[in-house]
Short mmCIF file of C-alpha atoms in Angstrom, two decimals:
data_model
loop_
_atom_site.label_atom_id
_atom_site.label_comp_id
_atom_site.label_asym_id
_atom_site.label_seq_id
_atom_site.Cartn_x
_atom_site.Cartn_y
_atom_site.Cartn_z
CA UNK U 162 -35.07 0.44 -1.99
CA UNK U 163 -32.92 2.75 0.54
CA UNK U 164 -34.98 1.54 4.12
CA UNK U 165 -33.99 5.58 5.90
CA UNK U 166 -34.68 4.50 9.69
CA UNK U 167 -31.79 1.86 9.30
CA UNK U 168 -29.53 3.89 7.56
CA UNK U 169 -30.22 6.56 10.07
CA UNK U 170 -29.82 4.26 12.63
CA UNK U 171 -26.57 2.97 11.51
CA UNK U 172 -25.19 6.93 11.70
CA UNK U 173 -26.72 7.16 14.91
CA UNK U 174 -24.09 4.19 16.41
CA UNK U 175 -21.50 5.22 14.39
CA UNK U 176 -21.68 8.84 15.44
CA UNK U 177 -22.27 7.88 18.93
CA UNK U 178 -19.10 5.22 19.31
CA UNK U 179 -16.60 7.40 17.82
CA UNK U 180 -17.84 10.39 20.25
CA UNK U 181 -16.18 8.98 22.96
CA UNK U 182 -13.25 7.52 20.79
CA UNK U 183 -12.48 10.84 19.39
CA UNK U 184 -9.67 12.04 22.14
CA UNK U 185 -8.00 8.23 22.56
CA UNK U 186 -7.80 7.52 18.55
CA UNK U 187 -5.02 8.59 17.81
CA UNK U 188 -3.06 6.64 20.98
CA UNK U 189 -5.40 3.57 19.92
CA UNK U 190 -4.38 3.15 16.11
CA UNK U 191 -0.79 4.03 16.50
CA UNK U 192 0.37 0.62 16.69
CA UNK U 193 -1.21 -0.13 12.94
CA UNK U 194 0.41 2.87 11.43
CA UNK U 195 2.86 0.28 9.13
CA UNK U 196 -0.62 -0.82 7.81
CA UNK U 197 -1.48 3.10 6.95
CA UNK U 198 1.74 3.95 5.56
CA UNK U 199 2.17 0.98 3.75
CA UNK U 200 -1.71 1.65 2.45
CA UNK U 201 -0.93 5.42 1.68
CA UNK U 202 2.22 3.72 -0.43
CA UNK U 203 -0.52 1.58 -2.83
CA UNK U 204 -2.20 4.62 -3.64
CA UNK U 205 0.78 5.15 -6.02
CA UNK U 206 -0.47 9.00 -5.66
CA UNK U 207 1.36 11.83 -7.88
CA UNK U 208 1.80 15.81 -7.19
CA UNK U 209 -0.93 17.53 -8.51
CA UNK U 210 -3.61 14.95 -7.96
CA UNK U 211 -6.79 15.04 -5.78
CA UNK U 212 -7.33 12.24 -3.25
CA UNK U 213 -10.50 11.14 -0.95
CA UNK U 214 -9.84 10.49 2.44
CA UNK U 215 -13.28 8.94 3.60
CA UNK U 216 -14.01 8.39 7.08
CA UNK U 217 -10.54 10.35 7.70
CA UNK U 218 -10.84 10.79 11.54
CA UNK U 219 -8.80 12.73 13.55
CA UNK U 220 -6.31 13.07 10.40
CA UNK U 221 -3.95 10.67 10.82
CA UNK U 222 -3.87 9.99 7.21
CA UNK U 223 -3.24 13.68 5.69
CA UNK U 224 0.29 14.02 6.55
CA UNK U 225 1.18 11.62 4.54
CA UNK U 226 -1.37 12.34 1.87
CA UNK U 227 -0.38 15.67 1.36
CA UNK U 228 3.00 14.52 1.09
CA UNK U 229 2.12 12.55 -1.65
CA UNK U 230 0.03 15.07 -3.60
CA UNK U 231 2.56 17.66 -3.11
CA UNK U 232 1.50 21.76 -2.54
CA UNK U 233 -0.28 21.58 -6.36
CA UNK U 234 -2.63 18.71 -4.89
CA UNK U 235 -5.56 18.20 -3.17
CA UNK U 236 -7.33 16.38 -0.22
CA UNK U 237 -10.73 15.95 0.35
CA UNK U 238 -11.29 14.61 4.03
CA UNK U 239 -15.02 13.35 4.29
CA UNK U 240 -16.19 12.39 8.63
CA UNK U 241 -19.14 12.40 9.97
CA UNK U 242 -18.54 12.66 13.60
CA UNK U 243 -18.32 16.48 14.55
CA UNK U 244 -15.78 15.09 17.23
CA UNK U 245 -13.36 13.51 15.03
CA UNK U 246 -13.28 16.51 12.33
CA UNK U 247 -12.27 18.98 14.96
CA UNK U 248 -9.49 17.70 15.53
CA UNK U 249 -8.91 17.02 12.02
CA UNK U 250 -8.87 20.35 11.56
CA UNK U 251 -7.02 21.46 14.92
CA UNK U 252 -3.83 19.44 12.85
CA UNK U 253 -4.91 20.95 9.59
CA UNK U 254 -4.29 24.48 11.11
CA UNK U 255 -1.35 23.11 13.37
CA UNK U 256 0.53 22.31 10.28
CA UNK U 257 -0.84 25.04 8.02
CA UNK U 258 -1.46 22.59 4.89
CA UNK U 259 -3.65 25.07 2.65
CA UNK U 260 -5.04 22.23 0.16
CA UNK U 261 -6.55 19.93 2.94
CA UNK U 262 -10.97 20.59 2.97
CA UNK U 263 -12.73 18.49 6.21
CA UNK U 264 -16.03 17.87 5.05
CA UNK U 265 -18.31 17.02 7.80
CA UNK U 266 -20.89 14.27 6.55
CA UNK U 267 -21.64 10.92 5.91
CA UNK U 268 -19.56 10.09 3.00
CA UNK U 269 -22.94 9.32 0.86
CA UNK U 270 -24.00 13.18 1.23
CA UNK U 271 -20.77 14.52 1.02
CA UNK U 272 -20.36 17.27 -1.54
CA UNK U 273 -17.23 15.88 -3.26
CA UNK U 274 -15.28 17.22 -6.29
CA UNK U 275 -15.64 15.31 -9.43
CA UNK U 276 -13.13 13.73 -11.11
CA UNK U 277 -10.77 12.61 -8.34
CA UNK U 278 -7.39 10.63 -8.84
CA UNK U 279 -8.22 8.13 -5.59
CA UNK U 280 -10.35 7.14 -2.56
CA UNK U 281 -8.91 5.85 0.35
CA UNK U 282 -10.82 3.87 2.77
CA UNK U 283 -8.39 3.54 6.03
CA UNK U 284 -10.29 1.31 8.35
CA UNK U 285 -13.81 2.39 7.61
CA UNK U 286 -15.92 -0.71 7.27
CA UNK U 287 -18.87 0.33 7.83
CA UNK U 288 -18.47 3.21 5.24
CA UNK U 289 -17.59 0.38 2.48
CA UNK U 290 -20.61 -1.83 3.55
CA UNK U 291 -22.89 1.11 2.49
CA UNK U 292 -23.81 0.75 -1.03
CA UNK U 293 -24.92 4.91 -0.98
CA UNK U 294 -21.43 5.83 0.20
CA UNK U 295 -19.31 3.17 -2.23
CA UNK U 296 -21.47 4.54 -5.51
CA UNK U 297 -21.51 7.98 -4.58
CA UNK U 298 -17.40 7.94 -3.76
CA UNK U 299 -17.07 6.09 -7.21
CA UNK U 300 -19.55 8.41 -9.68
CA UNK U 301 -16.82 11.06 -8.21
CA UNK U 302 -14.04 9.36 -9.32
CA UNK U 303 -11.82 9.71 -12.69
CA UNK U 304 -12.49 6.04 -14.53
CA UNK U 305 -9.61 3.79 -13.36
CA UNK U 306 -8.96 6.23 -10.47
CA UNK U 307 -6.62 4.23 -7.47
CA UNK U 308 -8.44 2.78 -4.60
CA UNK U 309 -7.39 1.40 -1.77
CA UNK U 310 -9.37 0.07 1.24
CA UNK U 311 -7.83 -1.14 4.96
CA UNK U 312 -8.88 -2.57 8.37
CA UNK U 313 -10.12 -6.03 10.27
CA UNK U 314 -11.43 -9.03 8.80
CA UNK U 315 -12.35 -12.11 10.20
CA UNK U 316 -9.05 -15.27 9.22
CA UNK U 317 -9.30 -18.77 8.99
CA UNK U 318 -12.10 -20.19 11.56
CA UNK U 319 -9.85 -22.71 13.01
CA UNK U 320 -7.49 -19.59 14.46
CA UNK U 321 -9.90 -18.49 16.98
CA UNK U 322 -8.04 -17.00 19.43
CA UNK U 323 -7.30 -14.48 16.54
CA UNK U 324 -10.84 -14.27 15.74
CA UNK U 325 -12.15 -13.47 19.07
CA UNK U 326 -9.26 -10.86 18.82
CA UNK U 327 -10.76 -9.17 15.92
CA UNK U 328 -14.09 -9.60 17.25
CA UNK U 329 -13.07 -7.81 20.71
CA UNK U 330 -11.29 -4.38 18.23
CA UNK U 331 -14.57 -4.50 15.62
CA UNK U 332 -16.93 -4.29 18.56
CA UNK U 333 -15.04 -1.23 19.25
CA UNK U 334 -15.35 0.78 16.32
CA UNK U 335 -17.77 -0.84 13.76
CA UNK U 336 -21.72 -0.90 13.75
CA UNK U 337 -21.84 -3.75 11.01
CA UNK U 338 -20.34 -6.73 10.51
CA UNK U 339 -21.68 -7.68 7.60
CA UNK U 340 -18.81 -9.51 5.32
CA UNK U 341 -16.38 -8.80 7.94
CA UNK U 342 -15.14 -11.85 6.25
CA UNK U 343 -14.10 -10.10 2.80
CA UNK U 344 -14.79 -6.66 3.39
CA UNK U 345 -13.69 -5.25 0.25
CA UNK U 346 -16.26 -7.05 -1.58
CA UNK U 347 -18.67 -4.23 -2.55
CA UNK U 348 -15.75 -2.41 -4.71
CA UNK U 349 -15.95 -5.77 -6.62
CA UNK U 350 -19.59 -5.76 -6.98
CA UNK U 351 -19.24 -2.22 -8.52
CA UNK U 352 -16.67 -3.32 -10.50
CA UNK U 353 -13.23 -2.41 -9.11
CA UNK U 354 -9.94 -4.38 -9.86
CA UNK U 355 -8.49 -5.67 -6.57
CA UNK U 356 -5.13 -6.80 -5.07
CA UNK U 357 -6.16 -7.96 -1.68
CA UNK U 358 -2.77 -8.79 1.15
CA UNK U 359 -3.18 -9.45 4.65
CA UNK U 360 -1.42 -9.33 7.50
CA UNK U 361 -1.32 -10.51 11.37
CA UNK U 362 -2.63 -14.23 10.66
CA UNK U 363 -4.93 -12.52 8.17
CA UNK U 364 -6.51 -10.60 10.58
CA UNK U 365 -5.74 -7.14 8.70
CA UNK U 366 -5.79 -6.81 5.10
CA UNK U 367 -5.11 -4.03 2.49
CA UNK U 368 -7.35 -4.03 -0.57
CA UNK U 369 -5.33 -1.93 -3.60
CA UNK U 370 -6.43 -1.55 -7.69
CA UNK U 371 -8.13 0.69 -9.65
CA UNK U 372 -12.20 1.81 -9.59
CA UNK U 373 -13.98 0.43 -12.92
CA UNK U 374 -13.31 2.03 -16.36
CA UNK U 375 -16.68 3.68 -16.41
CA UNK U 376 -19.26 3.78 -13.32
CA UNK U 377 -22.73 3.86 -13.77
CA UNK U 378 -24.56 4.67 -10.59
CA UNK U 379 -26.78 1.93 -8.66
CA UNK U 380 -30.05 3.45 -8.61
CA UNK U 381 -31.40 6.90 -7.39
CA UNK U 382 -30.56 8.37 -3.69
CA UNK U 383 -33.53 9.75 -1.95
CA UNK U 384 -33.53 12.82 0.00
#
């Protein structure tokens, strides 16, 4: 059963810690932009096809998603910090790409298009430790649609100087840490084949496959 004040709650911080992240984002994820480009790569996208950008940001990612999709495409940006989507859409109109829609919500509510070609989760961990926002992104998915999920996870305990290094960024931009360890896990739970690398002593990783055959939807979201 959904408990609403902790899933509010979890918004709330969310909302609240990339409010004041919003105008230093782009500056502070520019050194991992081999891990995006290398992600947007494993998407194996094709012109014509729709993608999901959840948790997009400031848009860092569309560039080279609309690249990928080509004019004919689409992309479907999903935020839910106001902040963050205004300037998503301050490079959407800088760059006058006509098949890019910002969707301001948390990805659960999100009114997305049915039948997309592939999600992409860029460093969004808490969005992929939300079983509402993983089932609703994958009932809106073609069967065998590409995924691909990003970001921090803890490595080996013995490195712990690299731990307390991924400990110091996650405090900085996640509000759970739940299976920080293998955060890709709940795509396997709702069946989705995996490829999982990592990089920097295991300290980032890049999760790529394909969303299950046929989804069936883990019980009923209340409103």
């Amino acid at each position: 059963m959904r408990d609403d004040s902790a899933h509010s709650a979890g918004h709330d911080a969310s909302r609240a810690m990339y409010r004041w992240r919003a105008y230093s984002y782009d500056l502070q994820l520019a050194p991992y932009e081999f891990l995006r480009r290398h992600a947007v790569e494993r998407l194996q996208l094709l012109p014509g096809q729709c993608v999901l950008d959840l948790g997009c940001g400031t848009g860092m990612s569309l560039e080279l998603l609309c690249q990928a999709v080509g004019a004919s495409g689409r992309v479907i940006a999903v935020d839910q910090s106001p902040e963050m989507i205004a300037l998503a859409r301050s490079r959407v109109s800088l760059a006058g790409w006509t098949n890019v829609e910002l969707i301001c919500a948390a990805v659960e509510d999100a009114p997305l298009p049915e039948a997309a070609d592939a999600a992409f989760f860029h460093l969004t961990h808490d969005i992929l430790q939300s079983p509402q926002a993983v089932d609703h992104v994958l009932h809106h998915l073609k069967p065998g649609a590409r995924l691909v999920a990003t970001g921090l996870k803890w490595t080996a305990p013995w490195l712990v100087p690299w731990n307390a290094l991924v400990g110091l960024f996650a405090a900085q931009s996640i509000s759970n840490f739940d299976r920080l360890a293998v955060p890709w896990q709940p795509l396997l739970d709702h069946g989705a084949a995996l490829q999982v690398e990592t990089v920097l002593m295991g300290t980032l990783y890049v999760a790529s496959g394909t969303a299950p055959p046929a989804h069936r939807r883990q019980g009923h979201r209340a409103h």
